[in-house]
Coordinates of C-alpha atoms and ligand atoms in Angstrom, one line a residue:
X1 CA 84.9 -86.3 23.4
X2 CA 86.0 -82.8 23.8
X3 CA 87.4 -81.6 27.2
X4 CA 85.1 -79.0 29.2
X5 CA 86.7 -75.8 29.1
X6 CA 85.3 -75.3 32.7
X7 CA 83.4 -76.9 35.6
X8 CA 80.6 -75.4 34.7
X9 CA 80.4 -76.8 31.3
X10 CA 81.2 -80.5 32.7
X11 CA 78.1 -82.1 31.2
X12 CA 78.8 -80.7 27.5
X13 CA 80.5 -83.0 25.3
X14 CA 80.8 -80.6 22.7
X15 CA 82.8 -77.5 23.0
X16 CA 80.0 -74.5 22.8
X17 CA 80.6 -71.2 22.8
X18 CA 77.7 -68.6 23.8
X19 CA 77.7 -65.6 21.8
X20 CA 76.0 -62.2 22.6
X21 CA 74.2 -62.7 19.7
X22 CA 73.9 -64.4 16.2
X23 CA 75.6 -61.5 14.8
X24 CA 78.4 -61.8 17.0
X25 CA 79.1 -65.2 16.6
X26 CA 79.0 -65.3 12.5
X27 CA 81.6 -62.8 12.9
X28 CA 83.7 -65.1 15.1
X29 CA 83.2 -67.9 12.7
X30 CA 83.5 -65.8 9.3
X31 CA 86.9 -64.6 10.9
X32 CA 88.1 -68.6 11.1
X33 CA 87.2 -69.2 7.7
X34 CA 88.7 -66.1 6.3
X35 CA 91.9 -67.3 8.5
X36 CA 92.0 -70.3 6.7
X37 CA 91.1 -68.9 3.3
X38 CA 94.2 -66.5 3.3
X39 CA 96.0 -69.0 4.5
X40 CA 95.4 -71.6 2.3
X41 CA 96.0 -68.7 -0.7
X42 CA 99.1 -67.3 0.5
X43 CA 100.3 -71.3 0.2
X44 CA 98.8 -71.5 -3.3
X45 CA 96.3 -74.2 -2.4
X46 CA 92.4 -74.2 -2.1
X47 CA 90.0 -74.7 0.9
X48 CA 87.1 -77.1 0.4
X49 CA 84.0 -75.8 2.5
X50 CA 80.7 -77.6 3.2
X51 CA 78.1 -75.2 3.5
X52 CA 74.3 -75.3 4.8
X53 CA 70.8 -73.6 3.9
X54 CA 68.3 -72.5 5.7
X55 CA 67.9 -69.2 8.2
X56 CA 70.6 -70.1 10.4
X57 CA 73.9 -69.4 7.9
X58 CA 72.1 -66.1 6.3
X59 CA 73.9 -64.2 8.6
X60 CA 77.5 -65.9 8.2
X61 CA 77.1 -65.5 4.6
X62 CA 76.3 -61.7 4.6
X63 CA 79.4 -61.6 6.8
X64 CA 81.6 -63.1 4.3
X65 CA 79.8 -61.4 1.8
X66 CA 81.1 -58.1 3.9
X67 CA 84.7 -59.1 3.9
X68 CA 85.0 -59.9 0.2
X69 CA 83.6 -56.4 -0.6
X70 CA 85.3 -54.6 2.5
X71 CA 88.1 -56.4 3.2
X72 CA 89.5 -58.0 -0.2
X73 CA 88.5 -61.7 0.8
X74 CA 88.9 -63.8 -2.3
X75 CA 86.9 -66.9 -2.9
X76 CA 89.1 -67.7 -6.2
X77 CA 90.5 -70.7 -4.3
X78 CA 87.7 -71.6 -2.0
X79 CA 85.6 -74.6 -3.4
X80 CA 82.3 -75.7 -1.9
X81 CA 79.9 -78.5 -1.8
X82 CA 76.6 -78.4 -0.3
X83 CA 75.0 -80.5 1.9
X84 CA 71.6 -81.1 0.9
X85 CA 69.3 -80.0 -2.0
X86 CA 65.6 -80.8 -2.0
X87 CA 64.4 -84.0 -4.5
X88 CA 61.8 -83.3 -7.4
X89 CA 62.5 -79.3 -7.5
X90 CA 64.1 -77.7 -10.8
X91 CA 67.1 -75.1 -9.6
X92 CA 65.0 -72.3 -10.8
X93 CA 62.3 -73.0 -8.1
X94 CA 62.3 -70.3 -5.5
X95 CA 63.3 -72.6 -2.7
X96 CA 65.6 -75.0 -4.5
X97 CA 68.9 -75.0 -2.4
X98 CA 70.8 -74.0 -5.4
X99 CA 69.0 -71.2 -5.9
X100 CA 69.1 -69.8 -2.2
X101 CA 73.0 -70.4 -2.3
X102 CA 73.8 -68.1 -5.0
X103 CA 71.4 -65.9 -4.4
X104 CA 72.2 -65.5 -0.8
X105 CA 76.1 -65.9 -1.4
X106 CA 77.7 -67.4 -4.4
X107 CA 76.4 -64.5 -6.4
X108 CA 78.3 -61.9 -4.4
X109 CA 81.4 -63.7 -4.3
X110 CA 84.2 -64.1 -7.0
X111 CA 83.9 -67.9 -6.5
X112 CA 84.5 -69.6 -10.3
X113 CA 81.0 -71.4 -10.9
X114 CA 82.8 -74.6 -11.4
X115 CA 84.2 -74.5 -8.0
X116 CA 80.2 -75.0 -7.0
X117 CA 78.8 -78.3 -6.2
X118 CA 75.3 -79.0 -4.6
X119 CA 73.6 -82.3 -4.9
X120 CA 71.6 -82.6 -8.0
X121 CA 67.7 -82.4 -6.8
X122 CA 66.9 -83.3 -10.2
X123 CA 68.1 -86.7 -10.9
X124 CA 65.5 -89.4 -11.8
X125 CA 64.9 -91.8 -8.8
X126 CA 66.5 -94.4 -10.3
X127 CA 69.8 -92.6 -10.6
X128 CA 69.7 -91.1 -7.4
X129 CA 72.0 -94.0 -5.8
X130 CA 74.6 -93.4 -8.4
X131 CA 74.4 -89.7 -8.0
X132 CA 75.0 -89.4 -4.4
X133 CA 78.3 -91.9 -4.7
X134 CA 79.3 -89.6 -7.6
X135 CA 78.9 -86.6 -5.4
X136 CA 80.9 -88.2 -2.5
X137 CA 84.1 -89.1 -5.0
X138 CA 83.9 -85.4 -6.0
X139 CA 84.8 -84.1 -2.9
X140 CA 87.1 -86.6 -2.0
X141 CA 88.8 -86.4 -5.0
X142 CA 89.1 -82.5 -4.1
X143 CA 90.8 -83.5 -0.8
X144 CA 88.2 -83.9 1.6
X145 CA 86.3 -80.9 3.4
X146 CA 88.3 -78.6 5.4
X147 CA 85.1 -76.7 7.2
X148 CA 81.6 -77.8 7.4
X149 CA 79.1 -75.5 8.2
X150 CA 76.0 -76.8 9.9
X151 CA 72.5 -75.6 11.1
X152 CA 70.6 -77.9 13.4
X153 CA 66.9 -78.8 12.8
X154 CA 64.1 -78.8 15.8
X155 CA 64.3 -82.9 15.0
X156 CA 68.0 -82.6 16.0
X157 CA 68.8 -83.6 12.0
X158 CA 72.2 -82.1 10.6
X159 CA 72.0 -82.0 6.8
X160 CA 68.7 -83.7 6.6
X161 CA 69.8 -86.8 8.1
X162 CA 66.1 -87.3 10.4
X163 CA 66.1 -89.0 13.5
X164 CA 67.2 -92.7 12.9
X165 CA 70.1 -91.9 10.5
X166 CA 72.8 -93.9 11.6
X167 CA 76.4 -92.6 12.4
X168 CA 77.7 -94.1 9.2
X169 CA 74.9 -93.3 6.9
X170 CA 76.2 -91.8 3.5
X171 CA 75.0 -89.1 1.1
X172 CA 71.7 -90.8 -0.4
X173 CA 68.2 -89.7 -0.7
X174 CA 65.9 -89.2 2.5
X175 CA 62.1 -89.1 3.7
X176 CA 61.7 -85.3 5.5
X177 CA 60.2 -85.8 8.8
X178 CA 56.6 -84.4 9.7
X179 CA 58.3 -81.7 12.0
X180 CA 60.8 -80.7 9.2
X181 CA 58.2 -80.1 6.9
X182 CA 55.5 -78.3 9.0
X183 CA 58.8 -76.1 9.6
X184 CA 59.5 -75.4 5.7
X185 CA 55.6 -75.1 5.2
X186 CA 55.9 -71.1 5.4
X187 CA 58.6 -71.1 2.8
X188 CA 56.6 -73.2 0.8
X189 CA 53.3 -71.6 1.1
X190 CA 52.0 -74.4 2.4
X191 CA 52.5 -77.8 4.2
X192 CA 51.5 -79.8 1.2
X193 CA 53.8 -77.9 -1.2
X194 CA 57.0 -79.2 0.5
X195 CA 58.7 -81.7 -1.0
X196 CA 58.9 -85.2 0.4
X197 CA 62.2 -86.1 -0.3
X198 CA 65.8 -84.9 -0.1
X199 CA 69.1 -85.7 -1.0
X200 CA 71.6 -85.0 1.7
X201 CA 75.3 -86.2 2.4
X202 CA 75.4 -88.8 5.5
X203 CA 76.0 -88.6 9.2
X204 CA 79.1 -90.5 8.2
X205 CA 79.7 -88.3 5.5
X206 CA 79.5 -85.3 7.8
X207 CA 81.9 -86.6 10.3
X208 CA 84.9 -87.0 7.8
X209 CA 85.2 -82.9 7.4
X210 CA 88.3 -82.1 9.5
X211 CA 86.1 -78.9 11.0
X212 CA 82.8 -79.2 12.2
X213 CA 81.2 -75.8 12.9
X214 CA 77.3 -76.1 13.9
X215 CA 75.2 -72.8 14.3
X216 CA 72.0 -72.3 16.4
X217 CA 70.1 -69.4 17.3
X218 CA 66.8 -68.6 19.0
X219 CA 64.9 -70.3 21.6
X220 CA 63.1 -72.8 19.5
X221 CA 66.6 -75.1 19.3
X222 CA 67.2 -74.5 22.5
X223 CA 65.9 -78.0 23.8
X224 CA 67.4 -80.2 20.7
X225 CA 71.1 -78.1 21.4
X226 CA 71.2 -79.0 25.0
X227 CA 70.4 -82.6 24.0
X228 CA 72.7 -82.7 21.2
X229 CA 75.5 -81.3 23.6
X230 CA 74.6 -83.6 26.6
X231 CA 73.3 -86.6 26.3
X232 CA 74.4 -89.7 25.0
X233 CA 74.9 -90.0 21.4
X234 CA 71.7 -91.6 19.5
X235 CA 70.6 -92.0 16.3
X236 CA 67.2 -90.4 17.2
X237 CA 69.1 -87.5 17.5
X238 CA 71.5 -87.4 14.8
X239 CA 73.4 -83.9 15.8
X240 CA 74.8 -85.4 19.2
X241 CA 76.8 -88.0 16.8
X242 CA 79.1 -85.0 16.7
X243 CA 80.3 -85.5 20.3
X244 CA 82.6 -88.0 18.7
X245 CA 84.5 -85.3 16.2
X246 CA 87.4 -83.9 18.3
X247 CA 86.9 -81.0 15.6
X248 CA 83.3 -79.9 16.3
X249 CA 82.5 -77.0 17.7
X250 CA 78.9 -75.0 18.6
X251 CA 78.3 -71.4 18.3
X252 CA 74.9 -70.6 19.6
X253 CA 73.3 -67.6 20.8
X254 CA 71.9 -66.8 24.3
X255 CA 68.3 -68.4 23.5
X256 CA 69.5 -71.4 21.4
X257 CA 71.9 -72.1 25.1
X258 CA 69.1 -71.5 27.6
X259 CA 68.5 -75.3 28.1
X260 CA 72.2 -76.1 28.3
X261 CA 72.9 -76.9 32.4
X262 CA 75.2 -74.5 32.8
X263 CA 72.7 -72.0 32.0
X264 CA 69.2 -73.2 33.0
X265 CA 70.3 -75.3 36.3
X266 CA 73.8 -74.3 36.9
X267 CA 73.7 -75.1 40.7
X268 CA 73.9 -78.8 39.1
X269 CA 77.4 -77.9 37.6
X270 CA 79.5 -76.0 40.6
X271 CA 78.9 -73.2 42.5
X272 CA 76.8 -70.2 41.8
X273 CA 76.4 -66.9 43.1
X274 CA 73.1 -66.9 44.8
X275 CA 71.3 -64.2 42.8
X276 CA 67.4 -63.8 44.1
X277 CA 66.6 -64.8 40.7
X278 CA 68.9 -67.8 40.6
X279 CA 67.1 -68.5 44.1
X280 CA 64.2 -68.5 43.1
X281 CA 64.8 -70.6 39.7
X282 CA 66.6 -73.3 42.2
X283 CA 63.7 -73.7 44.4
X284 CA 60.9 -73.8 41.5
X285 CA 63.3 -76.3 39.9
X286 CA 63.6 -78.4 43.2
X287 CA 59.9 -78.4 43.6
X288 CA 59.5 -79.7 40.0
X289 CA 61.9 -82.5 40.5
X290 CA 60.8 -83.8 43.7
X291 CA 57.2 -83.1 43.0
X292 CA 56.2 -81.5 46.1
X293 CA 54.4 -77.6 46.2
X294 CA 57.0 -75.2 47.8
X295 CA 56.3 -75.0 50.8
X296 CA 56.7 -78.7 51.8
X297 CA 60.5 -79.0 50.6
X298 CA 62.5 -80.3 53.4
X299 CA 66.4 -79.6 54.0
X300 CA 67.1 -82.7 52.6
X301 CA 65.8 -82.2 49.1
X302 CA 68.2 -79.1 48.8
X303 CA 70.8 -81.1 50.0
X304 CA 70.2 -84.4 48.1
X305 CA 70.0 -81.8 44.6
X306 CA 73.1 -79.4 44.9
X307 CA 71.5 -76.6 46.7
X308 CA 73.1 -77.3 50.4
X309 CA 75.2 -74.0 49.7
X310 CA 72.0 -72.3 49.1
X311 CA 70.8 -73.2 52.4
X312 CA 73.4 -72.3 54.3
X313 CA 73.5 -69.1 52.8
X314 CA 69.8 -68.3 52.8
X315 CA 68.3 -71.3 54.9
X316 CA 66.7 -72.7 57.0
X317 CA 64.2 -74.6 54.0
X318 CA 61.1 -73.4 55.7
X319 CA 62.3 -69.7 55.7
X320 CA 63.5 -70.0 52.3
X321 CA 60.3 -71.6 51.0
X322 CA 58.0 -68.9 52.6
X323 CA 60.1 -66.5 50.8
X324 CA 60.1 -68.3 47.3
X325 CA 56.4 -68.8 47.7
X326 CA 55.9 -65.3 48.2
X327 CA 57.8 -64.1 45.6
X328 CA 55.5 -66.5 43.0
X329 CA 52.8 -65.5 44.6
X330 CA 53.0 -62.1 44.0
X331 CA 53.4 -62.5 40.3
X332 CA 49.9 -63.4 39.9
X333 CA 47.4 -60.5 39.7
X334 CA 44.2 -59.9 37.9
X335 CA 45.4 -56.3 36.9
X336 CA 48.0 -56.7 34.7
X337 CA 47.5 -52.6 34.0
X338 CA 48.0 -52.0 37.9
X339 CA 45.0 -52.2 40.6
X340 CA 44.1 -48.1 40.8
X341 CA 44.6 -47.2 44.9
X342 CA 45.8 -50.4 45.6
X343 CA 49.7 -50.9 47.8
X344 CA 51.8 -51.5 44.8
X345 CA 54.7 -52.5 46.6
X346 CA 54.5 -56.2 46.0
X347 CA 52.6 -56.2 42.9
X348 CA 54.1 -57.0 39.3
X349 CA 52.5 -53.4 38.0
X350 CA 52.2 -50.1 39.2
X351 CA 49.4 -48.9 40.3
X352 CA 49.6 -45.1 38.7
X353 CA 48.3 -43.7 36.3
X354 CA 44.9 -45.4 37.2
X355 CA 44.3 -45.6 33.3
X356 CA 47.4 -46.1 31.5
X357 CA 47.8 -46.2 27.9
X358 CA 48.9 -49.6 26.5
X359 CA 50.4 -50.5 23.0
X360 CA 50.5 -54.2 22.4
X361 CA 52.9 -55.0 19.6
X362 CA 51.9 -57.6 17.6
X363 CA 54.6 -59.2 15.0
X364 CA 51.6 -60.6 12.6
X365 CA 48.1 -60.3 13.2
X366 CA 46.7 -62.9 15.5
X367 CA 50.0 -62.7 17.6
X368 CA 48.6 -60.5 20.1
X369 CA 45.5 -62.9 20.9
X370 CA 47.7 -66.2 20.8
X371 CA 50.2 -64.6 23.3
X372 CA 47.8 -62.6 25.7
X373 CA 44.1 -62.5 24.1
X374 CA 42.9 -63.0 27.8
X375 CA 44.9 -60.3 29.0
X376 CA 44.3 -57.5 26.2
X377 CA 40.5 -58.0 27.1
X378 CA 41.1 -57.5 30.8
X379 CA 43.0 -54.2 30.2
X380 CA 40.2 -53.0 28.3
X381 CA 37.9 -54.1 30.3
X382 CA 40.0 -52.3 33.4
X383 CA 39.2 -48.8 31.5
X384 CA 43.1 -48.6 29.7
X385 CA 43.6 -47.2 26.6
X386 CA 44.7 -50.3 24.3
X387 CA 46.3 -49.5 21.0
X388 CA 47.3 -52.7 19.3
X389 CA 49.9 -52.5 16.2
X390 CA 50.3 -54.8 13.8
X391 CA 53.9 -54.9 12.6
X392 CA 53.6 -56.6 9.1
X393 CA 50.1 -57.1 7.4
X394 CA 51.2 -61.2 7.4
X395 CA 49.9 -61.5 3.9
X396 CA 52.7 -64.0 3.5
X397 CA 50.7 -66.5 5.6
X398 CA 47.3 -66.4 3.4
X399 CA 46.4 -69.1 1.4
X400 CA 45.6 -68.7 -2.3
X401 CA 42.2 -70.1 -1.7
X402 CA 41.2 -68.1 1.0
X403 CA 42.3 -64.7 -1.2
X404 CA 40.2 -66.6 -4.3
X405 CA 37.2 -67.0 -2.0
X406 CA 37.4 -62.9 -1.1
X407 CA 38.0 -61.8 -4.5
X408 CA 35.1 -64.0 -5.7
X409 CA 33.2 -62.2 -2.8
X410 CA 33.9 -58.8 -4.0
X411 CA 33.2 -59.2 -7.7
X412 CA 29.5 -60.8 -6.4
X413 CA 28.9 -57.5 -4.4
X414 CA 30.5 -54.8 -5.9
X415 CA 29.2 -54.3 -9.4
X416 CA 30.9 -52.4 -11.9
X417 CA 33.1 -50.4 -9.7
X418 CA 37.2 -50.4 -9.3
X419 CA 36.7 -52.8 -6.7
X420 CA 35.2 -55.5 -9.0
X421 CA 38.1 -54.6 -11.6
X422 CA 40.6 -54.7 -8.6
X423 CA 39.2 -58.3 -7.6
X424 CA 38.9 -59.5 -10.9
X425 CA 42.5 -58.6 -11.5
X426 CA 43.7 -60.9 -8.5
X427 CA 41.2 -63.6 -9.4
X428 CA 43.1 -63.7 -13.0
X429 CA 46.3 -63.3 -11.4
X430 CA 45.7 -66.2 -9.1
X431 CA 44.6 -68.7 -12.0
X432 CA 47.7 -67.7 -13.7
X433 CA 50.1 -68.4 -10.3
X434 CA 52.3 -71.3 -11.3
X435 CA 53.1 -73.5 -8.1
X436 CA 55.5 -72.0 -5.6
X437 CA 55.5 -68.4 -7.2
X438 CA 55.5 -65.7 -5.2
X439 CA 52.3 -63.4 -5.1
X440 CA 51.6 -60.1 -7.1
X441 CA 51.2 -56.9 -5.5
X442 CA 47.6 -57.1 -5.7
X443 CA 47.3 -60.5 -4.5
X444 CA 49.6 -59.6 -1.5
X445 CA 47.4 -56.5 -0.8
X446 CA 44.5 -59.0 -0.7
X447 CA 45.7 -61.0 1.6
X448 CA 46.6 -58.2 3.5
X449 CA 43.0 -56.8 3.4
X450 CA 41.7 -60.1 4.4
X451 CA 44.2 -60.4 7.7
X452 CA 43.1 -56.9 8.7
X453 CA 39.5 -58.0 8.6
X454 CA 40.5 -61.1 10.7
X455 CA 42.3 -59.0 13.4
X456 CA 39.4 -56.6 13.7
X457 CA 36.8 -59.3 14.4
X458 CA 39.2 -60.9 16.5
X459 CA 39.8 -57.7 18.7
X460 CA 36.4 -57.2 18.6
X461 CA 35.7 -60.2 20.5
X462 CA 38.2 -58.8 23.2
X463 CA 36.5 -55.3 23.1
X464 CA 38.9 -53.3 21.1
X465 CA 37.7 -51.2 18.5
X466 CA 38.9 -50.1 15.4
X467 CA 40.2 -46.3 16.6
X468 CA 42.9 -48.4 18.7
X469 CA 44.4 -50.4 15.7
X470 CA 47.0 -49.8 14.0
X471 CA 48.2 -51.6 10.7
X472 CA 51.8 -50.7 9.9
X473 CA 52.6 -53.2 7.4
X474 CA 56.4 -52.5 7.7
X475 CA 58.3 -52.6 4.3
X476 CA 60.5 -54.9 5.4
X477 CA 57.9 -57.3 5.7
X478 CA 56.2 -56.4 2.2
X479 CA 59.6 -56.4 0.7
X480 CA 60.8 -59.5 2.0
X481 CA 60.5 -63.3 1.8
X482 CA 60.6 -65.7 4.9
X483 CA 64.1 -66.3 6.6
X484 CA 65.7 -63.3 4.8
X485 CA 63.9 -60.2 6.3
X486 CA 66.0 -57.0 6.9
X487 CA 64.7 -54.1 8.7
X488 CA 65.8 -50.5 8.2
X489 CA 65.4 -47.2 8.7
X490 CA 61.6 -46.5 8.0
X491 CA 60.8 -49.7 9.6
X492 CA 62.4 -48.3 13.0
X493 CA 60.7 -44.7 12.1
X494 CA 57.2 -45.8 11.8
X495 CA 57.4 -47.2 14.8
X496 CA 59.2 -44.3 16.7
X497 CA 56.4 -42.4 15.3
X498 CA 53.7 -44.2 16.7
X499 CA 55.6 -44.6 20.4
X500 CA 56.0 -41.2 20.4
X501 CA 52.4 -40.5 19.5
X502 CA 51.1 -42.6 21.8
X503 CA 53.5 -42.2 24.7
X504 CA 52.6 -45.6 26.5
X505 CA 52.6 -46.2 29.8
X506 CA 52.9 -50.2 28.9
X507 CA 54.2 -51.8 25.9
X508 CA 53.6 -55.6 25.4
X509 CA 55.8 -57.3 23.2
X510 CA 57.0 -60.7 22.2
X511 CA 59.9 -62.3 19.6
X512 CA 63.0 -61.0 22.3
X513 CA 64.5 -64.9 21.8
X514 CA 63.1 -66.0 18.7
X515 CA 65.0 -67.3 15.9
X516 CA 66.5 -64.0 14.7
X517 CA 65.1 -64.2 11.2
X518 CA 61.5 -64.7 12.4
X519 CA 59.0 -62.2 11.8
X520 CA 58.7 -62.1 15.4
X521 CA 62.3 -61.3 15.9
X522 CA 62.7 -58.8 13.4
X523 CA 59.7 -56.5 14.4
X524 CA 61.5 -56.9 18.1
X525 CA 64.5 -55.9 17.0
X526 CA 62.6 -52.5 15.2
X527 CA 60.9 -52.2 18.3
X528 CA 64.5 -52.4 20.3
X529 CA 65.7 -49.5 18.0
X530 CA 62.6 -47.4 18.1
X531 CA 63.1 -47.4 21.8
X532 CA 66.4 -46.8 22.0
X533 CA 66.1 -43.5 19.6
X534 CA 63.2 -42.2 21.8
X535 CA 65.5 -42.7 25.1
X536 CA 65.5 -39.7 27.1
X537 CA 62.0 -38.5 25.8
X538 CA 59.6 -37.4 29.1
X539 CA 57.0 -40.5 28.5
X540 CA 59.7 -42.7 28.6
X541 CA 60.8 -42.3 32.2
X542 CA 57.1 -44.2 33.0
X543 CA 57.1 -46.4 30.2
X544 CA 57.4 -50.4 31.2
X545 CA 57.9 -53.0 28.7
X546 CA 56.5 -56.4 29.1
X547 CA 57.0 -59.4 26.9
X548 CA 54.5 -62.0 25.9
X549 CA 55.1 -65.4 24.4
X550 CA 53.3 -67.4 21.6
X551 CA 51.7 -70.9 22.7
X552 CA 54.8 -72.7 21.2
X553 CA 57.1 -71.0 23.8
X554 CA 56.8 -72.7 27.2
X555 CA 57.5 -70.7 30.3
X556 CA 59.4 -72.0 33.1
X557 CA 57.4 -70.4 36.3
X558 CA 60.3 -68.9 37.7
X559 CA 60.9 -67.0 34.2
X560 CA 57.1 -65.1 34.7
X561 CA 57.1 -61.8 36.6
X562 CA 53.5 -60.9 36.0
X563 CA 51.1 -63.9 35.8
X564 CA 47.3 -63.0 34.8
X565 CA 44.9 -65.7 35.5
X566 CA 41.3 -66.0 33.9
X567 CA 38.3 -68.0 34.4
X568 CA 36.8 -70.8 32.4
X569 CA 34.2 -68.4 30.8
X570 CA 37.2 -65.9 29.8
X571 CA 39.6 -68.7 28.5
X572 CA 36.4 -69.6 25.7
X573 CA 36.4 -65.7 24.9
X574 CA 40.0 -65.9 24.0
X575 CA 39.8 -69.0 22.2
X576 CA 36.6 -67.7 20.4
X577 CA 38.9 -64.3 19.6
X578 CA 41.8 -66.9 17.9
X579 CA 38.5 -68.5 15.9
X580 CA 38.3 -65.2 13.8
X581 CA 41.8 -65.8 12.2
X582 CA 40.3 -68.3 9.5
X583 CA 42.9 -68.2 7.1
X584 CA 45.4 -68.9 10.0
X585 CA 43.8 -72.4 10.4
X586 CA 46.1 -75.2 10.2
X587 CA 46.9 -76.3 6.2
X588 CA 47.7 -80.0 6.2
X589 CA 45.2 -82.6 7.4
X590 CA 47.9 -84.4 9.3
X591 CA 48.5 -81.6 11.9
X592 CA 44.9 -80.7 11.7
X593 CA 44.5 -84.3 13.3
X594 CA 46.6 -83.6 16.2
X595 CA 47.0 -80.8 18.2
X596 CA 48.4 -78.3 15.9
X597 CA 45.4 -75.7 15.6
X598 CA 46.6 -72.6 17.1
X599 CA 43.8 -72.0 19.1
X600 CA 44.2 -75.8 20.5
X601 CA 48.0 -75.0 21.5
X602 CA 47.0 -71.5 23.3
X603 CA 44.1 -73.5 25.3
X604 CA 46.7 -75.9 26.1
X605 CA 49.6 -73.4 26.9
X606 CA 47.4 -71.2 29.2
X607 CA 46.2 -74.1 31.1
X608 CA 49.5 -75.6 31.3
X609 CA 50.9 -72.5 33.0
X610 CA 48.1 -72.7 35.6
X611 CA 48.8 -76.3 36.2
X612 CA 52.5 -75.8 37.1
X613 CA 51.5 -72.7 39.3
X614 CA 48.9 -75.0 41.1
X615 CA 51.8 -77.8 41.3
X616 CA 53.8 -75.3 43.3
X617 CA 51.5 -75.0 45.9
X618 CA 49.7 -71.9 44.5
X619 CA 46.1 -71.0 43.7
X620 CA 44.5 -73.6 41.1
X621 CA 43.3 -71.4 38.2
X622 CA 41.9 -72.6 34.7
X623 CA 44.4 -70.8 32.6
X624 CA 47.2 -68.2 33.1
X625 CA 48.6 -65.7 30.6
X626 CA 52.1 -65.1 31.5
X627 CA 54.6 -61.9 31.1
X628 CA 58.6 -61.4 31.6
X629 CA 59.3 -58.2 32.4
X630 CA 61.9 -56.6 29.4
X631 CA 65.0 -54.6 31.7
X632 CA 64.0 -50.9 31.2
X633 CA 66.5 -49.3 28.2
Ligands
F6R1 C1 69.9 -77.4 5.5 C2 70.2 -78.2 6.5 C3 69.5 -78.3 7.8 C4 69.3 -76.9 8.5 C5 68.4 -77.2 9.4 C6 68.2 -76.1 10.6 O1 70.9 -77.3 4.2 O2 71.0 -79.0 6.3 O3 69.9 -79.0 8.7 O4 70.6 -76.6 8.9 O5 67.2 -77.7 9.3 O6 67.2 -75.3 9.7 P1 67.1 -73.4 10.0 O7 68.7 -72.7 9.7 O8 66.3 -72.9 8.7 O9 66.2 -73.3 11.3

């Protein structure tokens, strides 16, 4: 077991470093690898690296490529073994790990091809066992793995060791978990295309590496990461077995670290400076833990839950309860754009100007209504000038069948014109398209048009009409692939131009703590850069940024700075607006049977926030949409 570095880390059983962001973490990890590679090279010895795929290590690989190009780091003496590979995919498949590794790393280095090893996903089923043994034999013969790089799946898997994988498991064929397959669905253009099996090094195999560096980014990993680091090791969460390894270290960004006790409940692991924000979080947590409304919390509730010093500083209990209750109460407003002519001292949003210019930034069409459809409608109804800016076309998310149907409609309606020719071309291209092949520009265009149509219909249901919709179709998305997007000057320039033109008083945005490779996170990074570029311009002095979240991201009530409640009827309207995104309906019959349709998630999400407010002793609403305030830049 690892010794914690500080009192705050006392529950952590794996050395975990929280970096400013993923790039900062990758610089440190790449630095460690580079030092080892150079040291071995000087001694005329090789280094054996265990490598991972997925979105997590992409930035690390970019940094290694940079070190190679700019700082002459040579990989001639590096031998690599990858963790895993899908079974049944040829190497040339766009989603094969073989191809991923070559495109993302090996093709850009001076590593000899014979030094590169991945499990062979093409061996026939009957020969897999022997091939797995031979793979292990190879890295043993190479001297064993010096440093193993890992990501972590939302199921807690490392490699493809899904829950149930034992501590001693070896390299073998495994069946992928439903959640893992769902996470891969976008890359494979539909969950049904995701392979069911993979070959992976086992947990026992991974634990034999001399050093293990696990990386994790984004709030989506927060829960599983905290459990892996703080809870008793169990095969229900294979990453937790890393606790037994003296050379294991986790490098994470603040979003992935957010569920560690030192981050979310610091009062449980030491003394804290009781800022108003931490006090509010602690009282809300106490109320939820002892299942009492805030106004009924007693002195003993505080002292029995590690919060006696908060009472000493800011008590007595009842006074503190009232203060926090009022703070929570004041987050609730039916006026997300501010209430004209009202005293706004304690309101989340300022009263003036009464009619605000608002920009809702939606990474893909549908993020807007999913995250804030009810609020959007309110803003429009209350007379604000609302512009919805779709950062990307979202065309990668449209199934082929939808595009085929749209092309057929055009052919049937448009007679002999150019539109028909275009639609016929798309139809032919769709028919010629082999499984998993990327889309032609024509197919992407049609898919983008489809999503625009859905967005228009959806927003019409929210009262936002055509002149205020902006489809920015940013190039980072049009030219990119899932998990590998890279924003550039043109992306930032387009968003900055829009902001300068509208000069908004309010911006609603999302993606701030998402996985940095996701569309939402890249879109948010572009917005931030655009904001940085417009710093100092007059309109910026009167512009606030509010953050919304998708229905897959939970809210702790203490994080909420503005809670917009709505009526049962308004909730129905929001759901109807989401229905219009027909191409985004779940593709999998398994998933569709559960609560996984986007509209279902949104409904449940908005109701859940209302229930939580109710349990704190606040008013009981049907549903709530929540927002955080982004610090002024
Ligand atoms: C990849 C691998 C997986 C991933 C994990 C996280 O070789 O073995 O365990 O590390 O699924 O995936 P991303 O990084 O895409 O979130």
